[in-house]
Coordinates of C-alpha atoms in Angstrom, one line a residue:
X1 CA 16.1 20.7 -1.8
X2 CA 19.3 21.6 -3.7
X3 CA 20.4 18.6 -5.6
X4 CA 24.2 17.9 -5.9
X5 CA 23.6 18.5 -9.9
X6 CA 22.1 21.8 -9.4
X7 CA 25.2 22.8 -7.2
X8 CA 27.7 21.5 -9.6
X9 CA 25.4 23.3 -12.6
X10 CA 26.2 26.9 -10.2
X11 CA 29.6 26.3 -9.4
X12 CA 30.9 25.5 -13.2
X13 CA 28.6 28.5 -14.4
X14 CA 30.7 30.7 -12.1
X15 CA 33.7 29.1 -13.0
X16 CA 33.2 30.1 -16.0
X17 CA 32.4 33.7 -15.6
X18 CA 36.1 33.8 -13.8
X19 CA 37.8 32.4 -16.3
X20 CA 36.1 34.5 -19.3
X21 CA 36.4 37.7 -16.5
X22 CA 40.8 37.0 -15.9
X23 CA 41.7 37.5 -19.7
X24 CA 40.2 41.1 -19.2
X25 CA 41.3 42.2 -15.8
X26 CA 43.8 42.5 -13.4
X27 CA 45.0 39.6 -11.1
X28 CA 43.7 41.6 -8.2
X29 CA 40.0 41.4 -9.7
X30 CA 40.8 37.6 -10.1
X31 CA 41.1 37.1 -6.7
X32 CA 38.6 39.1 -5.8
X33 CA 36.3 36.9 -8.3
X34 CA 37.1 34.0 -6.3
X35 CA 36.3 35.3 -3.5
X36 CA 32.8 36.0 -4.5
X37 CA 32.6 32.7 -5.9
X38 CA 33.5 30.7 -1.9
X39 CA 30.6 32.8 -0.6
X40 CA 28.5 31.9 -3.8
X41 CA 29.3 28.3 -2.6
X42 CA 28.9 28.6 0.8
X43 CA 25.7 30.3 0.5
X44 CA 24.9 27.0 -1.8
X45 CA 25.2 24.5 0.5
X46 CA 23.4 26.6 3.4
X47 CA 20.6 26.4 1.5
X48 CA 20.9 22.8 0.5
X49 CA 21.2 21.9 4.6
X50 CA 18.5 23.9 5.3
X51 CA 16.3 22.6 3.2
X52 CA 16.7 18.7 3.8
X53 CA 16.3 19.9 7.9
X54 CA 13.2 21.4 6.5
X55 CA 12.1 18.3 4.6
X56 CA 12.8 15.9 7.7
X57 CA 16.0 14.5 6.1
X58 CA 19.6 14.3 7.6
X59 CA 22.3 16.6 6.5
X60 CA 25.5 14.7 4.7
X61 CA 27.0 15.1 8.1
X62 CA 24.5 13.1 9.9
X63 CA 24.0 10.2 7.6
X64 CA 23.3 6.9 9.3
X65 CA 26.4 4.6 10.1
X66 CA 27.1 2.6 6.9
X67 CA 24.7 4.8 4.2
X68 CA 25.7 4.0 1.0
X69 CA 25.6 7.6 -1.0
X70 CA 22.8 8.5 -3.1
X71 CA 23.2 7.6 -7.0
X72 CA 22.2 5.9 -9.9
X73 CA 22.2 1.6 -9.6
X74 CA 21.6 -0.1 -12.6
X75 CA 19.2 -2.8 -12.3
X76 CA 18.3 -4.0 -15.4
X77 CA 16.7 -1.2 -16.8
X78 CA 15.1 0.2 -14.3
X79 CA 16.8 3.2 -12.8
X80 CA 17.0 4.1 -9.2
X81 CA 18.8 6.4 -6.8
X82 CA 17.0 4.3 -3.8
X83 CA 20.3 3.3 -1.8
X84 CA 18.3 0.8 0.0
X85 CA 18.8 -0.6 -3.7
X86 CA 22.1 -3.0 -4.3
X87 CA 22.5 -5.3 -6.7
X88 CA 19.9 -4.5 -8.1
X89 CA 17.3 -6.0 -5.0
X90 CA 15.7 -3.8 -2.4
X91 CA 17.3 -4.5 0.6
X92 CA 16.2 -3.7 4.5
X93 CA 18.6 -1.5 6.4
X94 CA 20.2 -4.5 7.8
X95 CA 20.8 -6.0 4.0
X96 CA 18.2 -8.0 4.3
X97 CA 16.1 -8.7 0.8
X98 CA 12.5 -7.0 1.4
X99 CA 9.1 -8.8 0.9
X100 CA 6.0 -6.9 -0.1
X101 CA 2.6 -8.3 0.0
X102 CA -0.4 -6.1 -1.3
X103 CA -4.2 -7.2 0.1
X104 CA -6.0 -5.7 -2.7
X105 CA -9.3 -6.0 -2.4
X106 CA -11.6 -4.7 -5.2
X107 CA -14.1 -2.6 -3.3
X108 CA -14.5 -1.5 0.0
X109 CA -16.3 -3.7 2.6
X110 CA -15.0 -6.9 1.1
X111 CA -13.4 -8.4 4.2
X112 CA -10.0 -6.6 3.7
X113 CA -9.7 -5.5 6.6
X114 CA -10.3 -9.0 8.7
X115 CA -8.1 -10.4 5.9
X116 CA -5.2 -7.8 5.9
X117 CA -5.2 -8.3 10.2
X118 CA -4.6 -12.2 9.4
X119 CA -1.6 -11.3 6.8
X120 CA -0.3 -9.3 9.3
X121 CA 0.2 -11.2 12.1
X122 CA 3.8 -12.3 11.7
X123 CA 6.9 -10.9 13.5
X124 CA 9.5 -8.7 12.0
X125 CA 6.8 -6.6 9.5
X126 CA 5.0 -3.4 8.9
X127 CA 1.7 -3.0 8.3
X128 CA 0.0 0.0 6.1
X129 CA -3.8 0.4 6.0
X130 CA -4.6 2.0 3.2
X131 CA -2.0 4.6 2.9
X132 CA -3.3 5.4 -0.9
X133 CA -6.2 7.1 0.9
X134 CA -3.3 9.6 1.1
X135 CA -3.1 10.4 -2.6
X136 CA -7.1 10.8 -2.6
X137 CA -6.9 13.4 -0.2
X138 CA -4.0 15.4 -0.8
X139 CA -4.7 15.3 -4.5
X140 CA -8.5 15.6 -4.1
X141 CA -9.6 13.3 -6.6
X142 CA -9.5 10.0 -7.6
X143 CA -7.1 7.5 -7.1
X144 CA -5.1 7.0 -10.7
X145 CA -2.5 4.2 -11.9
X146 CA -0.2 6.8 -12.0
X147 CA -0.6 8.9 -8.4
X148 CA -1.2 5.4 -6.7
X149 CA 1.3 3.4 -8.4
X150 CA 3.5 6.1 -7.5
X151 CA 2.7 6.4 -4.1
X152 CA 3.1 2.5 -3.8
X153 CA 6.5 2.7 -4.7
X154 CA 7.0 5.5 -2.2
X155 CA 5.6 2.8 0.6
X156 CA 7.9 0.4 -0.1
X157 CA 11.1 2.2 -0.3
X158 CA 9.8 3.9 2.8
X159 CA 10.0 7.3 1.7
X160 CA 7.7 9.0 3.6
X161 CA 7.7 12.9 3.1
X162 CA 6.1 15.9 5.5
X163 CA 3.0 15.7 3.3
X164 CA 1.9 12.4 4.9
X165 CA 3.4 12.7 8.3
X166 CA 0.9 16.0 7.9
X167 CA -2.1 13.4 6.9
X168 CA -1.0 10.9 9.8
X169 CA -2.0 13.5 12.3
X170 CA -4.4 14.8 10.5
X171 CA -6.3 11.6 11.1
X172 CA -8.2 10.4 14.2
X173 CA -6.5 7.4 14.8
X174 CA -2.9 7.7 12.8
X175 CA -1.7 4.2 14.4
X176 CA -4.4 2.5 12.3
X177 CA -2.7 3.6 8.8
X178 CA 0.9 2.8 10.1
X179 CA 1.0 -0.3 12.1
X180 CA 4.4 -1.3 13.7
X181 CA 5.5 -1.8 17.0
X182 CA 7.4 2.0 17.3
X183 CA 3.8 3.3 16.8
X184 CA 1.7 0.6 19.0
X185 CA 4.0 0.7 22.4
X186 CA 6.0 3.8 22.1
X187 CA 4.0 6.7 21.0
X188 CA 2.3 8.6 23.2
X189 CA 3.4 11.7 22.0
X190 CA 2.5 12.2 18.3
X191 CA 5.0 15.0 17.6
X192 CA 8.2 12.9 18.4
X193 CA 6.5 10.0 17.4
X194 CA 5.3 10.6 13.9
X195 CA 8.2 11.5 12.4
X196 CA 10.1 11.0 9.0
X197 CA 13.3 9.6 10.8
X198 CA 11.2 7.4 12.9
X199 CA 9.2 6.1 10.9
X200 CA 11.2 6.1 7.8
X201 CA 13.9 4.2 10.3
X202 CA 11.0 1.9 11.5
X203 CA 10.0 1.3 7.9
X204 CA 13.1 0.5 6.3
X205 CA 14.3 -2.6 9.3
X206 CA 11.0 -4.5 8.5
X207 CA 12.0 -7.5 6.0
X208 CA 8.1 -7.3 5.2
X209 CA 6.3 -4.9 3.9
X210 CA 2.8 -5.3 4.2
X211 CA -0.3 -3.0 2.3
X212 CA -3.8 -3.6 2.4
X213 CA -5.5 -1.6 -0.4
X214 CA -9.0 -0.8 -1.9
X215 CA -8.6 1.8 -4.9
X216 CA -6.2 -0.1 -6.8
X217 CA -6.8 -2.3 -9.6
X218 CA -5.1 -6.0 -10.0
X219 CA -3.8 -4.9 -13.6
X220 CA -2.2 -1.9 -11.8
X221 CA 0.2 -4.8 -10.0
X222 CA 1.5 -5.5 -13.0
X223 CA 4.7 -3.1 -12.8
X224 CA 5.4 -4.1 -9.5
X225 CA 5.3 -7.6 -10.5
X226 CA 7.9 -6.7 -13.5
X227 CA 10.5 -4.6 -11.3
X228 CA 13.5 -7.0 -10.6
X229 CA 14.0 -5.0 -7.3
X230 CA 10.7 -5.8 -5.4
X231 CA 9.5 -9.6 -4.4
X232 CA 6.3 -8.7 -4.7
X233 CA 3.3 -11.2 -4.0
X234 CA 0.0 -10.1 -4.4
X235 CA -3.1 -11.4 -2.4
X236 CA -7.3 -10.7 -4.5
X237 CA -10.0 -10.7 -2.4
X238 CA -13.5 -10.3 -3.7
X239 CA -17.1 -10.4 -2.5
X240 CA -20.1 -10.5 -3.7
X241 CA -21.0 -7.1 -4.5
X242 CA -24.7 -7.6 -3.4
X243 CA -23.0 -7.7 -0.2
X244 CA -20.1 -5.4 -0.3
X245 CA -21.6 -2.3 -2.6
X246 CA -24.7 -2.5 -0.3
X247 CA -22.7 -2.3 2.9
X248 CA -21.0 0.7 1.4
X249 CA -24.2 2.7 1.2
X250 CA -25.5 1.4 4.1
X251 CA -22.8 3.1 5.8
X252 CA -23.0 6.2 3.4
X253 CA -19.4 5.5 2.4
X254 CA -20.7 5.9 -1.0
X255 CA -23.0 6.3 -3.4
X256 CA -24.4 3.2 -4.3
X257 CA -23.2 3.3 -8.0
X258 CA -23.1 -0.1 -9.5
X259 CA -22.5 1.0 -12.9
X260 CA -19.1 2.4 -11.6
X261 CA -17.8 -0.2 -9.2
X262 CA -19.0 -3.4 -11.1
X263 CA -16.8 -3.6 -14.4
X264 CA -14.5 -2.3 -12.5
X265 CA -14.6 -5.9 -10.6
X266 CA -14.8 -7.7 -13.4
X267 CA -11.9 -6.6 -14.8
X268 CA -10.2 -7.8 -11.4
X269 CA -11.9 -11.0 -11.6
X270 CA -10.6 -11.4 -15.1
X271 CA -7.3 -10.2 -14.4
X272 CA -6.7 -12.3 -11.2
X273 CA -6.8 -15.3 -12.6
X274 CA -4.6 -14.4 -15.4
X275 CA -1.4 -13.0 -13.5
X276 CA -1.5 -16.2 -11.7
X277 CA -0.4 -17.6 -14.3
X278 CA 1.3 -15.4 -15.9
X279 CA 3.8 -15.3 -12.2
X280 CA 3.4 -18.6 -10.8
X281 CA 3.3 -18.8 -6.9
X282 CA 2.9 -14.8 -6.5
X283 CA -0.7 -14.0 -7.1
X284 CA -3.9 -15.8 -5.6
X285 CA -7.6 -14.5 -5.4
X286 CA -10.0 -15.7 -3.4
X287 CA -13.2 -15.0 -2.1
X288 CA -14.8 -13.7 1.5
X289 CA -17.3 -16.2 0.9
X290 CA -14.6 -18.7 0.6
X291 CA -13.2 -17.5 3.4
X292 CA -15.8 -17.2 5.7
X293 CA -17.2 -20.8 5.0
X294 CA -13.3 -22.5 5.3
X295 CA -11.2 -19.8 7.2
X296 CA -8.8 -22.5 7.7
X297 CA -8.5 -23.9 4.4
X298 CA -8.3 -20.3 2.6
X299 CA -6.1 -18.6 5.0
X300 CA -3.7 -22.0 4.3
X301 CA -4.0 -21.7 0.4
X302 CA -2.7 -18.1 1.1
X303 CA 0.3 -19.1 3.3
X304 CA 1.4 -21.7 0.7
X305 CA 1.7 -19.3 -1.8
X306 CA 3.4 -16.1 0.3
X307 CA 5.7 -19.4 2.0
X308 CA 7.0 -20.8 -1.2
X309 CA 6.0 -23.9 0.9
X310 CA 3.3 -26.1 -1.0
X311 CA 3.1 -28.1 2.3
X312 CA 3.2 -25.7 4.6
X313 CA 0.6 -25.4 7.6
X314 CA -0.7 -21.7 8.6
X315 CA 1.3 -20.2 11.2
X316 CA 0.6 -20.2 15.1
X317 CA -0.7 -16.5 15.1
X318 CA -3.1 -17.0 12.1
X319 CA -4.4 -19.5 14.1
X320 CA -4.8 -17.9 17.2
X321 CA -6.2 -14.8 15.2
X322 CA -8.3 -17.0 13.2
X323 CA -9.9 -18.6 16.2
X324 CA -10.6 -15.1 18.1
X325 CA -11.9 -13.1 15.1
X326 CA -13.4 -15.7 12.5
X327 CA -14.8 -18.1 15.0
X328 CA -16.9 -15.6 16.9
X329 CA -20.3 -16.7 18.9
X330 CA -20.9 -14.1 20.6
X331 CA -24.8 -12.2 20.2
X332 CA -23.1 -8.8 21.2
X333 CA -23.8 -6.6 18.1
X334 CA -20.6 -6.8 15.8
X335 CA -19.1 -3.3 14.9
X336 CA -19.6 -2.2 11.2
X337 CA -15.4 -1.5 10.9
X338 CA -14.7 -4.5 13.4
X339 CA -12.9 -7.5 12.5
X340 CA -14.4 -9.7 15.1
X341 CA -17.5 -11.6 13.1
X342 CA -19.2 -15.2 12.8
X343 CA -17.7 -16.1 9.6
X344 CA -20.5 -18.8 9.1
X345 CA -22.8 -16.4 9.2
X346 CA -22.1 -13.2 8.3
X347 CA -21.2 -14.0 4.7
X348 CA -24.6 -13.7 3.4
X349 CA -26.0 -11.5 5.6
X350 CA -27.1 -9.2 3.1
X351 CA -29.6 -11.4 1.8
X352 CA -31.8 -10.4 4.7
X353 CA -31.4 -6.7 4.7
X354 CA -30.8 -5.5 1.2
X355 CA -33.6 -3.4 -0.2
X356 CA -35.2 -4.5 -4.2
X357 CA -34.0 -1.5 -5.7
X358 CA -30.5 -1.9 -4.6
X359 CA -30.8 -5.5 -5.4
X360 CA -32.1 -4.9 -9.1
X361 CA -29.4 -2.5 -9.4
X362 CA -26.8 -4.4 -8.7
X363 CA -27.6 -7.6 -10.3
X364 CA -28.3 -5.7 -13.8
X365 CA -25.1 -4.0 -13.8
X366 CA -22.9 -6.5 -11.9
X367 CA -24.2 -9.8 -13.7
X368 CA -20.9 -10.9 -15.8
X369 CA -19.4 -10.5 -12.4
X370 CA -21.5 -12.3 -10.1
X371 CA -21.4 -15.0 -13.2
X372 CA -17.2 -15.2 -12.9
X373 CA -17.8 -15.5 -9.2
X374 CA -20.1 -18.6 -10.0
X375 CA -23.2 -17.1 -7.4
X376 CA -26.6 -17.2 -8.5
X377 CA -28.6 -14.2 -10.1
X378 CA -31.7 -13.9 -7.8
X379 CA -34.0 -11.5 -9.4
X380 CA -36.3 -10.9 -6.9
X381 CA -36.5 -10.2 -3.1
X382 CA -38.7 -13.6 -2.2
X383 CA -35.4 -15.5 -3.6
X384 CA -33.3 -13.5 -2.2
X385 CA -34.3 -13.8 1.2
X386 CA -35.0 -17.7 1.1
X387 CA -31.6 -19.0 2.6
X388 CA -32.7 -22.7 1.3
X389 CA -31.9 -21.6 -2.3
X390 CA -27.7 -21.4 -2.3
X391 CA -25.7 -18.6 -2.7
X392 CA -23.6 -20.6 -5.2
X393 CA -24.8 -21.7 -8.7
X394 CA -22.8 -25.1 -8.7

């Protein structure tokens, strides 16, 4: 739409063109000029109200109660005309400070989504699944630093435009990418549901911002650890990639493409480790194998850290989530995109069903990895299938 710039740019242009005009005519033309130059204006900011009604955004009458107007904060370098942004921290629309956490996980069918369930069950948060699936398909390649970085930004600020409220109903379960309460109890009709001012109002009360995400890289975090307006914590998980790439083409999600996926988790693996230190108490990695084998003692590690409380005990709905999806002992057949498994079990799983030429594959090109991870290099099938030799190489 018509930025306030581009209407002051028109209105001094035809400003001057009256005064450059009233040295050569005669005061009736003046006036006349002036005339002309009200439409021109009015005409302007027709267009500038149609256009945010157009875009799913509220005219300058029909700003909430207690919007600050758009402009340019200054927050230490960083420029923004966010005016959820006030002294230089991004603030909910009840002035609350915001808190984001990212579950990145560094390839698909790594446990994310069981693990980004658990982060999510706390009150007063919103929950996005994936939403840089988004920039993959709208920009049909993909997902770079700079589209996805980008798009995070637009996550956490809430700006949500008619390009993905178009993608939300263009998928077959839209509630699964936005998770909140305004989309789990009162939506039954997408097309007052799925909205910009809805959601974008939904969005913006939550005091936590929660993102679970797949094609992003832990050095990619690195700006959003920087910004002074975002408290940012940041949760790795990794698998084994015998077990996670395989599951991807078992499932034909991809190609099974070990020479793409694996230095690609190495450099997460390498990185992980490296902005813990670098910001103390707002990055962890872990492992699904960690976490299936001590669910407990992982998911506690992680509350610590998104706390601030190094004595902290997991909260009651991890627990309760912990003990219905982690603890399962059921012999019905678990659903490949469930979150319901046998921990226990079901982190090694692979070993029984992966085939030699996937395994060969894998362990040529994701050695250094699988090394980091500290799991042992099997070589062949026979090994691989004997459960008495560990998973583990210490």
């Amino acid at each position: 739409f018509l930025r306030r710039q581009q209407l002051l740019v028109a209105v001094a242009a035809a400003l001057i063109l009256v005064c450059f005009f009233a040295q050569n005519t005669q005061e009736q033309d003046v006036q006349n000029l002036k005339r002309m130059l009200e439409d021109i204006n009015k005409k302007l900011e027709k267009m500038n109200v149609d256009a945010r009604s157009n875009a799913g955004l509220p005219s300058s009458e029909e700003k909430d109660e207690g919007e600050e107007e758009e402009g340019e904060i200054d927050v230490g370098g960083v420029v923004s005309g966010d005016e959820d942004v006030v002294n230089g921290r991004l603030l909910t629309s009840k002035g609350v400070p915001v808190k984001v956490v990212i579950m990145l996980g560094s390839t698909a069918r790594s446990g994310t989504s069981l693990f980004g369930e658990l982060l999510s069950q706390q009150k007063d948060s919103l929950y996005l699944f994936e939403p840089e699936l988004f920039v993959r398909q709208h920009s049909g390649q993909k997902v770079t630093q700079e589209l996805g970085m980008k798009h995070m930004r637009d996550m956490i600020h809430c700006r949500f435009d008619k390009d993905f409220i178009t993608f939300l109903h263009r998928r077959s379960s839209p509630f699964n990418i936005f998770r909140h309460a305004v989309t789990k109890t009162n939506c039954r009709n997408w097309d007052t549901c799925l909205t910009i001012p809805r959601l974008t109002g939904a969005c913006r009360a939550e005091p936590t911002r929660i993102m679970k995400v797949i094609r992003l890289r832990v050095a990619w975090m690195k700006e959003l650890l920087d910004d002074p307006r975002y408290d940012v914590k940041v949760v790795h998980l990794v698998r084994d990639p015998r077990g996670s790439l395989y599951s991807m083409a078992k499932l034909h999600l991809h190609k099974l493409m070990p020479e793409y996926h694996c230095p690609l988790i190495y450099d997460d693996l390498v990185n992980g480790p490296k902005f813990m230190a670098e910001y103390p108490g707002r990055v962890i990695s872990v492992t699904y194998e960690q976490f299936c084998l001590d669910p407990v003692g992982t998911a506690t590690r992680v509350w610590r850290m998104l706390s601030g409380d190094e004595g902290a005990s997991i909260p009651a709905m991890w627990s309760e989530y912990i003990e219905k999806h982690v603890h399962r002992t059921s012999t019905r057949r678990i659903a490949a995109y469930g979150t319901f498994r046998n921990s226990a079990e079901q982190y090694q799983s692979w070993r029984d069903n992966i085939t030699e030429i996937a395994l060969t594959s894998i362990e040529e090109h994701c050695q250094p990895a699988l090394e980091l991870l500290g799991y042992n290099v099997f070589g062949d099938l026979k090994t691989t299938r004997n459960l008495s030799v560990s998973l583990f190489a210490n």
